[in-house]
Short mmCIF file of C-alpha atoms and ligand atoms in Angstrom, two decimals:
data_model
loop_
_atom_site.label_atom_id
_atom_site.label_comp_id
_atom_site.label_asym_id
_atom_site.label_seq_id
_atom_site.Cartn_x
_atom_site.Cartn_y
_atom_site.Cartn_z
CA UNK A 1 -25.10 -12.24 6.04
CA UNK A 2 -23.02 -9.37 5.40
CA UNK A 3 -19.82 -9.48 3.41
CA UNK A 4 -16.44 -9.34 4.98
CA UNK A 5 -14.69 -6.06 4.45
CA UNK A 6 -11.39 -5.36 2.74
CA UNK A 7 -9.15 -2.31 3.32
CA UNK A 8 -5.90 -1.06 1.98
CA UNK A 9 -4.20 2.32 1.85
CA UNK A 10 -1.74 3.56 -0.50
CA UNK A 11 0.36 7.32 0.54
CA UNK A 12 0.36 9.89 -2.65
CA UNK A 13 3.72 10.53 -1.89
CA UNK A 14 5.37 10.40 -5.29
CA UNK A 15 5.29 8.06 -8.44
CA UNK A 16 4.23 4.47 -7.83
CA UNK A 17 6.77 1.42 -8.15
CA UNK A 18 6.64 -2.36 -9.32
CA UNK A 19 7.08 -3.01 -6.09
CA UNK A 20 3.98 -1.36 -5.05
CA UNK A 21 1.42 -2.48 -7.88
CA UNK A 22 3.19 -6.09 -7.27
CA UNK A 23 2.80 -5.91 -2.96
CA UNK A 24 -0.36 -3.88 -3.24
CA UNK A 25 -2.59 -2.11 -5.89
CA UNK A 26 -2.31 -5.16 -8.40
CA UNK A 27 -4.07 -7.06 -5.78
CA UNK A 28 -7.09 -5.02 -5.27
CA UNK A 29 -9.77 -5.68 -7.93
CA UNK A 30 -9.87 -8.84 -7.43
CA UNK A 31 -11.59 -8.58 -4.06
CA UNK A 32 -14.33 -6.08 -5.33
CA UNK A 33 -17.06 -9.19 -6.07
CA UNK A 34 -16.71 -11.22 -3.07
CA UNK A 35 -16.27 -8.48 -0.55
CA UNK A 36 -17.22 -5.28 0.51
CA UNK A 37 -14.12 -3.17 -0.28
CA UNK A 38 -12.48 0.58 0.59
CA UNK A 39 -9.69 1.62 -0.81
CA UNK A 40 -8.42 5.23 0.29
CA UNK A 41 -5.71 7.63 -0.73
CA UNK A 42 -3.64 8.11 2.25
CA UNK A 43 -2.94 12.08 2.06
CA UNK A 44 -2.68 12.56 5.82
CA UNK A 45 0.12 9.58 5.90
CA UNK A 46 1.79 11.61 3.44
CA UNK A 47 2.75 14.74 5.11
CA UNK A 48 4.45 12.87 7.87
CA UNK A 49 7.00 13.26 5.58
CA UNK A 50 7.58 16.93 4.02
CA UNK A 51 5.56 17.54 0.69
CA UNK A 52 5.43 20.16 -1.59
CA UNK A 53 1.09 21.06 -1.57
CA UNK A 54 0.47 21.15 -5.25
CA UNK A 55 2.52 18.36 -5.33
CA UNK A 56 0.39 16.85 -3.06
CA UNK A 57 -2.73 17.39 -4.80
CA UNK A 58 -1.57 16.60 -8.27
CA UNK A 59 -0.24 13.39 -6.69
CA UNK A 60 -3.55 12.39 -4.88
CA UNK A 61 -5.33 12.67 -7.94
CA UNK A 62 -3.18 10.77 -10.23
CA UNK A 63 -3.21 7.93 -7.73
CA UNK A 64 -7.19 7.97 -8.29
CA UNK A 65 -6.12 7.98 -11.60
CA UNK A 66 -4.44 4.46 -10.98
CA UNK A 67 -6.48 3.04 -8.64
CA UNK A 68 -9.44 3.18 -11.65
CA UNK A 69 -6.85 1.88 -14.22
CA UNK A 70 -5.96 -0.84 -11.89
CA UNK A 71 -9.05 -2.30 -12.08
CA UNK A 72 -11.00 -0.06 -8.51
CA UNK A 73 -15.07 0.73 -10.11
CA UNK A 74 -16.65 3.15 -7.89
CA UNK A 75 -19.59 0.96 -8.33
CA UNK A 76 -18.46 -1.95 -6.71
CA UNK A 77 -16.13 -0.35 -3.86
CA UNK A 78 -15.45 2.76 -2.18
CA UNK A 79 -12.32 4.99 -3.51
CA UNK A 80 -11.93 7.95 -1.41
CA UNK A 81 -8.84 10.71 -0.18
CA UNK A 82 -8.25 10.10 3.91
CA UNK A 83 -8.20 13.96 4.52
CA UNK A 84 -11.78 14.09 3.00
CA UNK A 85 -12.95 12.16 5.95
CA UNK A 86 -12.57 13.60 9.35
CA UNK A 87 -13.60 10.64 11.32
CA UNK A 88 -9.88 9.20 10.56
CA UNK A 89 -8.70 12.10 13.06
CA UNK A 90 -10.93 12.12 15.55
CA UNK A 91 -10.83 7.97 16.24
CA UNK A 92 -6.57 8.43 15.99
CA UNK A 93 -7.45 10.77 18.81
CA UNK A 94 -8.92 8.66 21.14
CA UNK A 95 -6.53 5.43 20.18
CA UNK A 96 -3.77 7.56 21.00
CA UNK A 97 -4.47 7.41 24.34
CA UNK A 98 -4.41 3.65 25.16
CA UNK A 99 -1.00 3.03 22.44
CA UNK A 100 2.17 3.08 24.49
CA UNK A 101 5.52 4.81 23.43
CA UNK A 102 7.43 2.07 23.57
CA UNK A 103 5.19 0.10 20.91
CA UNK A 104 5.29 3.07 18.52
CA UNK A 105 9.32 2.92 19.66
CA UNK A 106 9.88 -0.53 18.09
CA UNK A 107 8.33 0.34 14.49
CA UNK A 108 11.26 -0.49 12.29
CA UNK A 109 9.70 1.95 9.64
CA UNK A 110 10.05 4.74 12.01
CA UNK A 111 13.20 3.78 13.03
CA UNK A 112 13.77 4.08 9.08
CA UNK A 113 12.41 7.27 8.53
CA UNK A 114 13.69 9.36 11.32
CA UNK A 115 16.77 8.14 11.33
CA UNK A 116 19.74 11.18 10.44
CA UNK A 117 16.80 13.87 12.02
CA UNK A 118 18.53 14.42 15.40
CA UNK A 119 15.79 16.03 17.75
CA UNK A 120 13.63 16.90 14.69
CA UNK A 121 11.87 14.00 14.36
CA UNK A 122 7.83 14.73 13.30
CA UNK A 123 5.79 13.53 15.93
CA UNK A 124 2.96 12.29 13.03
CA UNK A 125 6.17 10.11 11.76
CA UNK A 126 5.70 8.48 15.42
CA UNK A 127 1.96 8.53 15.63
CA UNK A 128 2.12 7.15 12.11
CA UNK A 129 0.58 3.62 12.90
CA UNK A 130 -2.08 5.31 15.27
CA UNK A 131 -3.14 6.65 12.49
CA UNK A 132 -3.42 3.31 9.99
CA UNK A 133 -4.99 1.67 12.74
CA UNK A 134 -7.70 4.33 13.06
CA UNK A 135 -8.44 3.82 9.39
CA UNK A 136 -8.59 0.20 9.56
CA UNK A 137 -10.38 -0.03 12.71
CA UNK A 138 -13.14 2.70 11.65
CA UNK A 139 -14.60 0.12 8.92
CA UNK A 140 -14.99 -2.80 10.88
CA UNK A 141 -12.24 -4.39 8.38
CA UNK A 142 -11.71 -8.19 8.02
CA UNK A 143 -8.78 -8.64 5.82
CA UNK A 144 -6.07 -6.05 5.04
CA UNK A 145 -3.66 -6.29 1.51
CA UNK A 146 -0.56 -4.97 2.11
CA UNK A 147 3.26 -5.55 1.05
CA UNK A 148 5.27 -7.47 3.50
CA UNK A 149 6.67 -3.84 5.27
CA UNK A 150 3.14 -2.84 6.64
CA UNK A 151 2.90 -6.29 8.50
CA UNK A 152 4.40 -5.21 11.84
CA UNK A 153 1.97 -2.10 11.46
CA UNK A 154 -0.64 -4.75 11.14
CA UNK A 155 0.42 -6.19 14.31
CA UNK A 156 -0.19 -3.16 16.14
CA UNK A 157 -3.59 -2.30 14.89
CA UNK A 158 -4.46 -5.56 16.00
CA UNK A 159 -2.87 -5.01 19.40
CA UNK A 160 -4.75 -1.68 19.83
CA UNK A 161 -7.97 -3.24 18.88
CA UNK A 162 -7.85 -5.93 21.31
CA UNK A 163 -6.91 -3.37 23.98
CA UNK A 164 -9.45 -1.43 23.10
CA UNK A 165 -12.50 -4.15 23.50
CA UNK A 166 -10.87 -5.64 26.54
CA UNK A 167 -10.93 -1.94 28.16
CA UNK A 168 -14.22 -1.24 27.06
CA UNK A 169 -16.05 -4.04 25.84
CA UNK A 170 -15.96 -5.29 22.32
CA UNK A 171 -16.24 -2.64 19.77
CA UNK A 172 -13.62 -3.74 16.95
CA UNK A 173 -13.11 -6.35 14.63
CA UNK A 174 -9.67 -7.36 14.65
CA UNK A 175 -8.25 -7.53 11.22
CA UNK A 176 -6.02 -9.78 9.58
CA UNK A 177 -3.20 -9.04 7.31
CA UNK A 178 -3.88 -10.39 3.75
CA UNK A 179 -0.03 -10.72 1.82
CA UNK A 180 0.55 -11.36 -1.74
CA UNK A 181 1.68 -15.02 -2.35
CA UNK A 182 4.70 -13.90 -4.45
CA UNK A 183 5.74 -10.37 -4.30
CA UNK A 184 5.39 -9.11 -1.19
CA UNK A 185 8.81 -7.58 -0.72
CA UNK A 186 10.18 -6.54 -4.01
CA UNK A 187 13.64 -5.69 -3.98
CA UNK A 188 15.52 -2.87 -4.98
CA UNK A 189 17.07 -3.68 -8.75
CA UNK A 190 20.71 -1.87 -7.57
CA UNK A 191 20.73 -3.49 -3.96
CA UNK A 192 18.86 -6.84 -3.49
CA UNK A 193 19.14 -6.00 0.25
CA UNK A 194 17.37 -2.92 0.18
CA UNK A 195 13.05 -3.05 -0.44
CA UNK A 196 11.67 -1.14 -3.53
CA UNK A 197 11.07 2.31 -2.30
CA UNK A 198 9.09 5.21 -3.88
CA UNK A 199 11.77 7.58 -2.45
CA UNK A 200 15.06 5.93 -3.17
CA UNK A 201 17.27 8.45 -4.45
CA UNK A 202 18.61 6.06 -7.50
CA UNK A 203 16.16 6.11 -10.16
CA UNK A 204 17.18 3.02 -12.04
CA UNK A 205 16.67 1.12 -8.45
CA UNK A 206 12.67 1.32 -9.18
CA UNK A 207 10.55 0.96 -12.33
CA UNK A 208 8.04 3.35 -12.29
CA UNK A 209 4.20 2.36 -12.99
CA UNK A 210 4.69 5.57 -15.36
CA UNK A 211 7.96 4.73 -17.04
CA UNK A 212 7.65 4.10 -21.19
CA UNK A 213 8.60 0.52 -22.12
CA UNK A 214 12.32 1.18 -23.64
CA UNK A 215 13.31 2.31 -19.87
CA UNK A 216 11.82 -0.21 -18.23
CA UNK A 217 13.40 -2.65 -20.55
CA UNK A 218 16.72 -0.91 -19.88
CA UNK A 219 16.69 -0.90 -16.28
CA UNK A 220 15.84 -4.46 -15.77
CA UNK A 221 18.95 -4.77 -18.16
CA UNK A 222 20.70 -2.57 -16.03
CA UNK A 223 19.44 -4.85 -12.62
CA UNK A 224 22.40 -6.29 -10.84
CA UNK A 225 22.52 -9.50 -10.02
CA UNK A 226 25.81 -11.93 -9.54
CA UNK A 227 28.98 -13.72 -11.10
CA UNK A 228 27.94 -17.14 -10.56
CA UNK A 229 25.50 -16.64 -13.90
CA UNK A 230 23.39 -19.95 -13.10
CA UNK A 231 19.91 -19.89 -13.05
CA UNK A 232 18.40 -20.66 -9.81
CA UNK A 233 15.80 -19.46 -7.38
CA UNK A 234 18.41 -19.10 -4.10
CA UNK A 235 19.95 -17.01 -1.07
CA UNK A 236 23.40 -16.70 -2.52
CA UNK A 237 21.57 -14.67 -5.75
CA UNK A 238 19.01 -12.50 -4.29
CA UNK A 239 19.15 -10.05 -7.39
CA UNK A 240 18.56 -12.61 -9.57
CA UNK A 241 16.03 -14.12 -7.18
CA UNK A 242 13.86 -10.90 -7.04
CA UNK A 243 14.05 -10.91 -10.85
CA UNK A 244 12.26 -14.48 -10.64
CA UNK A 245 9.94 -13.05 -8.30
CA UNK A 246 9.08 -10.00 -10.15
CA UNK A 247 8.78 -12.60 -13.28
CA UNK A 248 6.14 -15.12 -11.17
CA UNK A 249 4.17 -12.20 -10.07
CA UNK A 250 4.02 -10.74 -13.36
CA UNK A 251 3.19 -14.17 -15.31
CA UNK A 252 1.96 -15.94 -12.49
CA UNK A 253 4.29 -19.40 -13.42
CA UNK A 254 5.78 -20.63 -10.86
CA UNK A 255 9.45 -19.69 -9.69
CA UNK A 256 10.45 -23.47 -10.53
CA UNK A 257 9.13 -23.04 -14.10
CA UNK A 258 10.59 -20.18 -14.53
CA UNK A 259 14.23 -21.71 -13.25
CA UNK A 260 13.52 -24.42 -15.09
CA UNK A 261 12.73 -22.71 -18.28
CA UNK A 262 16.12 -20.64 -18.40
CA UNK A 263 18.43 -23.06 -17.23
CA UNK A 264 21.62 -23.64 -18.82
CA UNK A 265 21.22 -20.15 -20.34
CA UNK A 266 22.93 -17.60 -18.45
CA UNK A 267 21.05 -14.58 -17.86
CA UNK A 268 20.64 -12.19 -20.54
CA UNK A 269 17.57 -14.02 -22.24
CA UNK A 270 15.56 -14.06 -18.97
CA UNK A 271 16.15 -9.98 -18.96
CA UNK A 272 15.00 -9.48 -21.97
CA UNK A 273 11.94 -11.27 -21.81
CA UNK A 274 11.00 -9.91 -18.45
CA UNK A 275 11.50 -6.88 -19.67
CA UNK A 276 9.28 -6.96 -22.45
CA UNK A 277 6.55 -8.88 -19.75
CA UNK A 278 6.54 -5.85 -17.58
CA UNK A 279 6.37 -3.67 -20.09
CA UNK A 280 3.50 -5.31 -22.02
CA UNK A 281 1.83 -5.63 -18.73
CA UNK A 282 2.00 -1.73 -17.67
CA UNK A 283 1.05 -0.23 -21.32
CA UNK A 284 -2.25 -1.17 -20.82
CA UNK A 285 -2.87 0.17 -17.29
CA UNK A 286 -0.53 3.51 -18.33
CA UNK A 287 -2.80 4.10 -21.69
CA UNK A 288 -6.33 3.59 -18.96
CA UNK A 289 -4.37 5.87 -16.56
CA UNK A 290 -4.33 8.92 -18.57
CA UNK A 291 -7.19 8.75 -20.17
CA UNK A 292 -8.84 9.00 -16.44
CA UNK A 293 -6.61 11.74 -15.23
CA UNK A 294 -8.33 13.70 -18.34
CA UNK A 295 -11.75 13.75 -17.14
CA UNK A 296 -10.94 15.50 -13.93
CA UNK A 297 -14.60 16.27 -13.53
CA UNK A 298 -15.71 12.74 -13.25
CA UNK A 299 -12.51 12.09 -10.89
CA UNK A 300 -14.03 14.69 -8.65
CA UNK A 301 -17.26 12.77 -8.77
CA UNK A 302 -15.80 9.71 -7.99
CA UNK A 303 -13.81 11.08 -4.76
CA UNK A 304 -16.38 12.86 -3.35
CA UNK A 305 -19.16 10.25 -3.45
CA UNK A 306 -16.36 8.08 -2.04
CA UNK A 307 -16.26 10.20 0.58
CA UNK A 308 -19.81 10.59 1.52
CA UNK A 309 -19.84 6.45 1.84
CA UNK A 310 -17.03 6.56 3.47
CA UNK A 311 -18.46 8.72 6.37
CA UNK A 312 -21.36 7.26 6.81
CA UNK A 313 -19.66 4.11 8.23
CA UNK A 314 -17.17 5.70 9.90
CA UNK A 315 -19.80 7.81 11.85
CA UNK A 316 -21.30 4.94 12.85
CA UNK A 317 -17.67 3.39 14.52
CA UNK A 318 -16.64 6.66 16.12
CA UNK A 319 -20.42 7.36 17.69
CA UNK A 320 -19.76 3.85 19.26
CA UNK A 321 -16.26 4.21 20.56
CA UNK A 322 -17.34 8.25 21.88
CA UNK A 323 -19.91 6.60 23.84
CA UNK A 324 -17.49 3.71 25.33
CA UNK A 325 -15.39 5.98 26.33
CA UNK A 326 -17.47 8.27 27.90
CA UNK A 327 -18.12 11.35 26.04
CA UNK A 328 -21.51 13.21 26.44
CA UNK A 329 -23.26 13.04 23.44
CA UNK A 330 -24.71 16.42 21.99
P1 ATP B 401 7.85 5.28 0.63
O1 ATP B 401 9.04 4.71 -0.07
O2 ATP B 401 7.52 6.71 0.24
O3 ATP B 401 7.82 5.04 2.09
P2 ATP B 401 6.40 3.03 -0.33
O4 ATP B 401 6.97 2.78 -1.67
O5 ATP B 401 6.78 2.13 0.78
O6 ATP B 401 6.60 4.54 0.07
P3 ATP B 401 3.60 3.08 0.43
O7 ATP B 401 2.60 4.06 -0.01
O8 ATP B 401 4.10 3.20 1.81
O9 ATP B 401 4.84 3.05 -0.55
O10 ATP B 401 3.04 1.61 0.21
C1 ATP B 401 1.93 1.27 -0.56
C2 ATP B 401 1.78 -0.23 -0.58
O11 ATP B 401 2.82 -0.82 -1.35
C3 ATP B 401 1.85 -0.90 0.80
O12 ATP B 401 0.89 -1.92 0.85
C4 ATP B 401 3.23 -1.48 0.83
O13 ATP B 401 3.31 -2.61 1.67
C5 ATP B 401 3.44 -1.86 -0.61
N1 ATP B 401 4.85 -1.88 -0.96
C6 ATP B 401 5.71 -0.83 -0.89
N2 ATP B 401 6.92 -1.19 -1.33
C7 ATP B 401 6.84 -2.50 -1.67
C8 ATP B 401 7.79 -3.45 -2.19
N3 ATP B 401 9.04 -3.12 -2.44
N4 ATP B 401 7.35 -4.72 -2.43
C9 ATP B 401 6.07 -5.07 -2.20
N5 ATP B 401 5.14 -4.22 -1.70
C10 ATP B 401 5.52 -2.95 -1.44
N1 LTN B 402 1.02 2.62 5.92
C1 LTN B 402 0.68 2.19 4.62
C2 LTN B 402 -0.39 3.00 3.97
C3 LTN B 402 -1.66 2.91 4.75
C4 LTN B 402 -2.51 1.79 4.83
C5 LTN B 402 -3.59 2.20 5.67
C6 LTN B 402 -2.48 0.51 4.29
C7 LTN B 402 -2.19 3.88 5.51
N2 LTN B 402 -3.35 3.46 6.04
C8 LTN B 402 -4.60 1.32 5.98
C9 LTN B 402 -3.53 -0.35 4.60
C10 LTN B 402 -4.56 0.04 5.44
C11 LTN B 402 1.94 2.24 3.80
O1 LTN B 402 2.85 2.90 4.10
N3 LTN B 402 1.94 1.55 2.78
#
């Protein structure tokens, strides 16, 4: 018996956030033993929205950098950069042609990201989830950890493999979505309404995987939350609730503990000890981080043996789905 297989993407468009090491990346290692995982740098993803290229680059390889100090051995899963494997193309290709506009229409992250663009919307910002499901899809993948905002993109790949095997007999497994039990939506720490975003404009809305303890302490300070000032894990204090959240993910109490623990204390204790939590818990990865992105030789290594495993298996899907579909083979 084979193991089931585990795949998650992450887009080198700019510096990581709590929000995605809590939703995503500090999830990942702990699938490498019982499952066969992949875990890929999403570069094409990336230039649906503009990017500078060196920027690019230097960003691809410091998320390698991460995804080693997270925990990712080469040994034990395959790390690889999506551009390096041109089987993700050529399957989007082909499941471009049985996804329907008005799916790709109702993507609310679309509907995010091209809002303000007038008639210059990107078509790869509307082919986007083509694309995700292409890379899911080409590894035969069983489970699928993501943050809470990729789960409607999850419903799609799902849709488009199940089209796909009813219109041409089965040919994809149809993966599941695999959410974090807390954390999977961290909020923003100026607007509780708005998700933890890579590209929000406010810098003291994110903490950075990169940013030195002192400013991490200070922006979690800095966090707003509400005038009621009572501890409690509730709708009418979302600030304070994604505080708890970030807390429970962090520690891994529960949020009751952690309510219970503060209460009758207003807030400012919490802060600071959360603070100092989230700080302790990123030196360690930040120290492991750049002591990879020094040896850029053996990061090289690492990415292109990924990709070489990578292809393999994805050759193997695509010559399958050329065949259903009725291309002469050469
Ligand atoms: P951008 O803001 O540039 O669109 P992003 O911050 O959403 O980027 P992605 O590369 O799209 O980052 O996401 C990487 C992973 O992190 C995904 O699994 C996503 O679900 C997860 N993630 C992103 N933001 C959050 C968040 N605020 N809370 C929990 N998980 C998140
Ligand atoms: N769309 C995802 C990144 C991503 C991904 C994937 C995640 C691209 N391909 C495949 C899981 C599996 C995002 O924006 N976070």
């Amino acid at each position: 018996m084979s193991k089931k297989v585990i795949y998650s993407g992450i887009q080198p468009s700019g510096s990581l956030t709590l929000g995605n090491y809590i939703g995503a990346l500090s999830n990942f290692a702990q699938f490498q033993e019982e499952f066969d995982c992949l875990y890929c740098i999403v570069d094409m993803h990336a230039i649906t929205v503009e990017q500078e290229p060196a920027k690019l680059r230097q960003n691809a390889l410091q998320l390698l950098a991460l995804y080693l100090a997270a925990g990712l051995d080469p040994k034990k899963s395959i790390v690889y950069i999506q551009s390096h494997v041109p089987e993700h193309a050529q399957l989007e290709w082909v499941l471009n042609t049985i996804t329907y506009m008005g799916q790709l229409n109702r993507m609310t992250q679309f509907k995010d990201k091209s809002k303000n663009r007038g008639d210059n919307i990107p078509v790869g910002l509307f082919t986007y989830p083509v694309l995700m499901a292409a890379d899911i899809l080409l590894f035969q993948t069983d489970y699928v950890p993501v943050g809470e905002d990729q789960k409607q993109h999850l419903e799609f790949t799902r849709d488009i493999a199940e089209r796909f095997n009813n219109r041409y007999s089965d040919t994809f497994v149809v993966p599941e979505v695999y959410l974090p039990k807390v954390g999977a939506r961290i909020m923003s720490l100026q607007n509780p309404e708005a998700k933890m975003s890579k590209s929000d404009s406010d810098p003291n809305a994110s903490i950075f995987l990169l940013d030195p303890p002192a400013v991490i302490k200070k922006k979690i300070k800095r966090a707003v939350t509400d005038s009621i000032g009572e501890m409690a894990y509730s709708d009418e204090q979302l600030g304070l609730r994604n505080l708890i959240d970030i807390y429970s993910a962090i520690t891994g109490e529960t949020t009751d503990e952690i309510v219970e623990k503060y209460k009758g204390q207003g807030y400012g204790q919490f802060k600071e000890d959360l603070g100092e939590f989230v700080a302790n818990k990123l030196s360690p990865l930040q120290e492991r981080y750049n002591e990879y992105l020094q040896n850029k030789e053996l990061l090289e290594e690492i990415y292109r043996d990924g990709a070489q495993r990578a292809s393999a298996i994805a050759q193997k899907t695509l010559r399958k789905v050329y065949k259903k579909v009725g291309f002469l083979p050469r």
